[in-house]
Coordinates of C-alpha atoms in Angstrom, one line a residue:
X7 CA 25.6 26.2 19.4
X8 CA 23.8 26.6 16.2
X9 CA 21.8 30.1 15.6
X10 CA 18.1 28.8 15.4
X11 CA 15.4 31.6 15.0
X12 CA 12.0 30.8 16.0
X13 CA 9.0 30.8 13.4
X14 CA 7.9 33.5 11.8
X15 CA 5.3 34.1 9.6
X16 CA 5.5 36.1 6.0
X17 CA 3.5 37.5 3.2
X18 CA 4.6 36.0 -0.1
X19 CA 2.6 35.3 -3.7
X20 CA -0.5 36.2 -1.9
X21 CA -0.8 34.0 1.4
X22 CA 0.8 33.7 4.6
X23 CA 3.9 31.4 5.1
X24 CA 5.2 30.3 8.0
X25 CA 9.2 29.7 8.0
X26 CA 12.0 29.1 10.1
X27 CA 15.9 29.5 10.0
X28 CA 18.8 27.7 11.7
X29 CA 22.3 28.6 10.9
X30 CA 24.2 32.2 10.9
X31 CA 22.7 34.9 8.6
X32 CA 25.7 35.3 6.1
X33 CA 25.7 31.6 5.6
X34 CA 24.9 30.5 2.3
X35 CA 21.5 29.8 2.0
X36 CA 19.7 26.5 2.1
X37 CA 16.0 26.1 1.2
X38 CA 14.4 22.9 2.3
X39 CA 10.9 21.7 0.8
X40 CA 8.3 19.2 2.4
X41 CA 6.4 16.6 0.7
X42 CA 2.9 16.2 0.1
X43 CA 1.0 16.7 3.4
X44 CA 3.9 17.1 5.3
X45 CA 4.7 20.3 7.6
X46 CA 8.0 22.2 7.5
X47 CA 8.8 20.2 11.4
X48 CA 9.2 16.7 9.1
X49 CA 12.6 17.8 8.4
X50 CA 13.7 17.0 11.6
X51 CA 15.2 19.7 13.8
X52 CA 18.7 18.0 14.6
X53 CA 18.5 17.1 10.6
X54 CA 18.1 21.3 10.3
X55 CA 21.0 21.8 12.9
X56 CA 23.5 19.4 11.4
X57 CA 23.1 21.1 8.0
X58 CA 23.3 24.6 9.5
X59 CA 26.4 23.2 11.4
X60 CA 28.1 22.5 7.8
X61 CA 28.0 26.6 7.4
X62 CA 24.3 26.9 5.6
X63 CA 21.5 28.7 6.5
X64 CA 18.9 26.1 6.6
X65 CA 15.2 27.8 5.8
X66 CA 12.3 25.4 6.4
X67 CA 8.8 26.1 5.7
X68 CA 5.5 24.9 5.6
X69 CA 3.9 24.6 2.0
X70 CA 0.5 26.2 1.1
X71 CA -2.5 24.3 2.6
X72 CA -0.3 22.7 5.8
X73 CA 1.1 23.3 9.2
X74 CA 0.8 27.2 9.7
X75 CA 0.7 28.2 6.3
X76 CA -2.4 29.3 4.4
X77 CA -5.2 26.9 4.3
X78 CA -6.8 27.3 1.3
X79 CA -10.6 26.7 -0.4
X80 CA -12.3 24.8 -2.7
X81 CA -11.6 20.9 -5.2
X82 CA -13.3 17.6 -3.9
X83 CA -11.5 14.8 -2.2
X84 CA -9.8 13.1 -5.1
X85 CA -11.5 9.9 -6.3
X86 CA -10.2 6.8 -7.4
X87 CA -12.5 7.2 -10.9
X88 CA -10.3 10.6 -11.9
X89 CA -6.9 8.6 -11.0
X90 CA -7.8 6.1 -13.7
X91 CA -8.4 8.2 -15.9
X92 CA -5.3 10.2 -15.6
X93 CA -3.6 6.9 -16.1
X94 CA -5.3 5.3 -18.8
X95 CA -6.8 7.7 -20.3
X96 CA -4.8 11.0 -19.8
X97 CA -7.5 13.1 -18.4
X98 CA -6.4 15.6 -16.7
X99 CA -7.2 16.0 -13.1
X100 CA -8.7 19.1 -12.1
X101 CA -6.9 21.7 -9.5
X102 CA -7.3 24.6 -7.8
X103 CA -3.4 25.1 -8.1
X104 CA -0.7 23.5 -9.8
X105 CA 3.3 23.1 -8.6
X106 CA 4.0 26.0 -10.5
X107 CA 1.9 27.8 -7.7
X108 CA 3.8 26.5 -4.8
X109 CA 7.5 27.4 -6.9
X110 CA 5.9 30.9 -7.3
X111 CA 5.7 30.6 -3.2
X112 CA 9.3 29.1 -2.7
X113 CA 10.3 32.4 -4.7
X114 CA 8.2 34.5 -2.6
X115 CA 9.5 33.4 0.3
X116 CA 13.0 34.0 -0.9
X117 CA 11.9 37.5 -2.3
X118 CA 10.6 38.5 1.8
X119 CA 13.7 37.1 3.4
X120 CA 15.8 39.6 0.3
X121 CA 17.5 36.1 -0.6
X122 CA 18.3 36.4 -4.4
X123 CA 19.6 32.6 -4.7
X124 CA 19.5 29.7 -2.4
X125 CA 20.5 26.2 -3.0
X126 CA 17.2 24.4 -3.1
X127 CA 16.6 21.0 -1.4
X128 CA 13.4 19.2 -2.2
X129 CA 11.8 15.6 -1.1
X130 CA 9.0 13.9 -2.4
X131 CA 6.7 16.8 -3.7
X132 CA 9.1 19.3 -2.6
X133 CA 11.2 17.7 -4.7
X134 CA 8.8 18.8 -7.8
X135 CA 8.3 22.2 -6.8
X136 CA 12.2 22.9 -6.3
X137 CA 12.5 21.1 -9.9
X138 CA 9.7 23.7 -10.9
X139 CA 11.8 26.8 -9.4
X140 CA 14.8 25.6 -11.3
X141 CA 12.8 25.7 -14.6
X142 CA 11.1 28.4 -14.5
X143 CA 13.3 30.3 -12.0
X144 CA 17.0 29.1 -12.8
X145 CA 18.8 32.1 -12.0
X146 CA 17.4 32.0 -8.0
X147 CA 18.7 28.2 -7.7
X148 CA 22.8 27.9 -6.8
X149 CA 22.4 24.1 -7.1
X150 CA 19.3 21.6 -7.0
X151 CA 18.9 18.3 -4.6
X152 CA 15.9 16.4 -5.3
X153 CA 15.1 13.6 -2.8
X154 CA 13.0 11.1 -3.0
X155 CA 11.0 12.6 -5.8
X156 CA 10.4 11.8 -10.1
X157 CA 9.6 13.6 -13.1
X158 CA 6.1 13.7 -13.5
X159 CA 6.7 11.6 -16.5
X160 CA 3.4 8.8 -16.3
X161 CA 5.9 5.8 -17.4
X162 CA 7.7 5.7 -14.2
X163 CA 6.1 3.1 -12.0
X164 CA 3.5 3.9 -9.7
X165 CA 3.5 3.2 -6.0
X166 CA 2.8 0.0 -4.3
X167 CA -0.8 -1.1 -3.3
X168 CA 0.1 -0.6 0.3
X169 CA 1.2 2.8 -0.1
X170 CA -1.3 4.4 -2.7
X171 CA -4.0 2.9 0.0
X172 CA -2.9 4.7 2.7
X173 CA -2.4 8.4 0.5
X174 CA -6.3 7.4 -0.5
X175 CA -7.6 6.5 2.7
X176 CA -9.9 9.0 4.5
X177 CA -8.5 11.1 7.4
X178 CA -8.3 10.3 10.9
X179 CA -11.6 11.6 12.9
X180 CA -9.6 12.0 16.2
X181 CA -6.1 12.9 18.0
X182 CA -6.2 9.0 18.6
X183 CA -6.7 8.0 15.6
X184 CA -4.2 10.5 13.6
X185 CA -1.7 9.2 16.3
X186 CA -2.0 5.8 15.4
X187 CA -2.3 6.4 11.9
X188 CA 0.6 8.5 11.5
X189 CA 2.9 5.4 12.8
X190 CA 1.3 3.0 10.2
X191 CA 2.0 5.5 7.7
X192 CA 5.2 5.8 8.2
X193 CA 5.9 2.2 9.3
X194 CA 4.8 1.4 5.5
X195 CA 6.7 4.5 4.1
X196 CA 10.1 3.5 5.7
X197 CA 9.7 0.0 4.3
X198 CA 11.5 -1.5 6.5
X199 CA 12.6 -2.1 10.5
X200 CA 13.2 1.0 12.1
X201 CA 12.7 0.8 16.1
X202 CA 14.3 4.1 16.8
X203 CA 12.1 6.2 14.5
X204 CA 9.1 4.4 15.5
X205 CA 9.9 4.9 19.1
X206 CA 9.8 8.6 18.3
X207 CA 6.8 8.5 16.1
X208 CA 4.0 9.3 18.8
X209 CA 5.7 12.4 19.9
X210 CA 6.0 13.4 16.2
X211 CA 2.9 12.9 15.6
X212 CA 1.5 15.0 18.3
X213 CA 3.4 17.8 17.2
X214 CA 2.2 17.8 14.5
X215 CA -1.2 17.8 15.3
X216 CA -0.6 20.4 17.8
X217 CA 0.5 22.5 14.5
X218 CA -2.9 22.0 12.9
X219 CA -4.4 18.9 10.5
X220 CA -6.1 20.5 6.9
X221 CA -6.9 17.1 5.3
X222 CA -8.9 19.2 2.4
X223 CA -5.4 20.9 1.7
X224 CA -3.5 17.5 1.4
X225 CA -6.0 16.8 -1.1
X226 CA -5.5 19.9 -3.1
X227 CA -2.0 19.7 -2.7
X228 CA -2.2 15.9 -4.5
X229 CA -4.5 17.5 -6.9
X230 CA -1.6 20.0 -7.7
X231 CA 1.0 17.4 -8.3
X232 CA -1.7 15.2 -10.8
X233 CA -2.3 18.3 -12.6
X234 CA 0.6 19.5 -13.5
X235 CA 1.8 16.6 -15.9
X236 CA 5.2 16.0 -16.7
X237 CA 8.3 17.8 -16.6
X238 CA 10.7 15.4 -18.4
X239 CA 11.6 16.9 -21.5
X240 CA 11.7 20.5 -20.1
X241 CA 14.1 19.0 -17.5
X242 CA 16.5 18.3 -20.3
X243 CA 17.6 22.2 -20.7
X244 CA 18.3 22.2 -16.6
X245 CA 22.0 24.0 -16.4
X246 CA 22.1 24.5 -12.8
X247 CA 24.0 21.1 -10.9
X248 CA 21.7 18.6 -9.7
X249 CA 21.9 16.2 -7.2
X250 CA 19.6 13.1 -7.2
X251 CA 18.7 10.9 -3.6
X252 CA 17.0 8.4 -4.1
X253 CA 15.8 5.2 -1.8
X254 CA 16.0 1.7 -3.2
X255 CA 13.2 0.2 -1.5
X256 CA 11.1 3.5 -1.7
X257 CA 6.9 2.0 -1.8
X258 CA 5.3 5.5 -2.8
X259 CA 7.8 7.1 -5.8
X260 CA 9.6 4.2 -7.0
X261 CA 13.3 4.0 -7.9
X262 CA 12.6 4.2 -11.1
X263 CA 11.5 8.0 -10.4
X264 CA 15.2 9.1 -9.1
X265 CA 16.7 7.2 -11.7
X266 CA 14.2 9.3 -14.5
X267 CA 15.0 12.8 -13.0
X268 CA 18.5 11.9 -12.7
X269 CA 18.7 10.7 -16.4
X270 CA 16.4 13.5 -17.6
X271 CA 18.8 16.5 -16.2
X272 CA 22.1 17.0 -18.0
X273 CA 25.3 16.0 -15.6
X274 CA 23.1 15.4 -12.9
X275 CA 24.7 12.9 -9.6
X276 CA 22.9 9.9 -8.5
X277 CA 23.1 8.9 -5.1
X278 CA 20.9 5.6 -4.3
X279 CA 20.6 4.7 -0.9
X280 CA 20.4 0.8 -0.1
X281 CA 17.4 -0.1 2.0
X282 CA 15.6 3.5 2.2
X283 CA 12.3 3.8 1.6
X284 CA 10.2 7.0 1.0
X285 CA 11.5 8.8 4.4
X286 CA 14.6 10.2 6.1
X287 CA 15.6 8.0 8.6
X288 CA 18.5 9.1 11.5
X289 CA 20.7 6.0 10.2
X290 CA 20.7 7.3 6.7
X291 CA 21.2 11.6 7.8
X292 CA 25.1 11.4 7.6
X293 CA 25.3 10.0 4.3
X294 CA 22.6 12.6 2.8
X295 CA 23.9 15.4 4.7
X296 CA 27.4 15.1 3.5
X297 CA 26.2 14.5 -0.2
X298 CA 24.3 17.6 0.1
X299 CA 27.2 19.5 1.8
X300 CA 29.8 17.9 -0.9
X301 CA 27.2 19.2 -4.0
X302 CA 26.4 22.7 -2.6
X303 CA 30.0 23.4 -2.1
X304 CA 30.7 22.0 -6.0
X305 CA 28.4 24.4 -7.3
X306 CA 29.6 27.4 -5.1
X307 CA 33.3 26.8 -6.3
X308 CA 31.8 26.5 -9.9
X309 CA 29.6 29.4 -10.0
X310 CA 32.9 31.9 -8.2

């Protein structure tokens, strides 16, 4: 039976973060980073377990602004105006943080646990931050996984219309509604037919909104990521080994982003994975798990 220790709650960079750890305490430790909007509980316990089962000890936590973390204050609800004019025009969007806030937390959070360099697993916007902890913070990082995720770089192509509707559409006004929405969501975001998630997805779903719902916070958090522009070129000078997961059929970042952070980081591995979309499904967990498993380990043996 895997060591599991029950969540805890921290000081770090200023606010409150709320982690959790499965896996022994020497194990070599395993940071893993939600997405935009998403609490620490979407990487999937058993996803947690397995990983901690391959000798890591798996850290999951919940971002700034979500779950149990700190809520913050302050930024409107992003309008559709401002996203045009980031794209056309380059204007930036305004933010009451940026991702180079939420790396500063990632490290915190290390710092408070006395871990002086994890291997750093990112998806969607977690994916950005680690890619921000790597640049500004290479010598915490023992190797880089970015699922999911893109460069920032505003050529890449944006998502579908299905899927930038639903990251624009107001919240939910009830436990009914969020319940109902949260399927749709992530019937669109898996882009394909997935019975056995989506017979798990109203339980999910109430977790999560037994955790707490800060829709403001999603919106800062998205504010963050538009604000903080591209990291392309300064992902060229990226030493530390990199390992790229990408869906093809993801709706809401596009191929096209894996392929762009892939190409952008020197001697970095490209794993696509036919007919995933812009989620972790069970059916896909033994393929990503072991490519994770196999590109720690590289870097371990590399770095001794």
């Amino acid at each position: 039976m895997t060591a599991h220790q029950p969540p805890k709650t921290v000081r770090a960079n200023g606010i409150d973060i709320c982690y959790e750890i499965f896996g022994n305490d020497n194990a070599e430790p395993l940071l893993l980073i939600m997405g935009l909007g998403a609490q620490m509980i979407h990487w999937d316990d058993a996803f947690c377990e397995q990983l901690a089962v391959h000798g890591f000890r798996v850290i999951r936590f919940d971002n700034r602004d979500i779950g149990k973390s700190s809520h913050l204050t302050g930024g409107k609800r992003l309008t559709p105006l401002e996203l045009l004019k980031l794209r056309f025009l380059r204007i930036p969007v305004a933010a009451t943080y940026k991702l180079i806030d939420m790396a500063k937390d990632t490290v915190g959070l290390m710092d408070a646990l006395g871990i002086k360099s994890a291997h750093l697993v990112g998806a969607s916007m977690g994916g950005m931050i680690a890619q921000e902890v790597t640049l500004s913070f290479p010598e915490r990082v023992r190797s880089l996984t970015s699922i999911m995720s893109t460069t920032g770089n505003p050529r890449v192509p944006p998502p579908t219309r299905e899927a930038a509707a639903m990251l624009m559409a107001p919240p939910p006004q009830s436990k009914e509604e969020f319940i109902v929405r949260y399927g749709q969501t992530w019937k669109v975001l898996r882009a394909g037919h997935f019975p056995e998630e989506e017979a798990l997805d109203p339980d999910r779903a109430e977790r999560v909104f037994a955790r707490g719902l800060n829709p403001a916070g999603v919106g800062r958090q998205l504010r963050a990521v538009l604000a903080s522009g591209s990291r392309k070129e300064r992902l060229h000078g990226v030493k530390t080994p990199t390992l790229v997961i990408h869906g093809t059929v993801d709706p809401l970042v596009r191929p096209e982003g894996g392929k762009d952070t892939a190409e952008s980081i020197p001697g970095a591995k490209l794993l696509m994975i036919e007919g995933m979309g812009h989620a972790l499904p069970m059916r896909f967990w033994a393929e990503i798990i072991r490519a994770i498993d196999k590109h720690a380990r590289g870097a371990a043996a590399q770095a001794a």
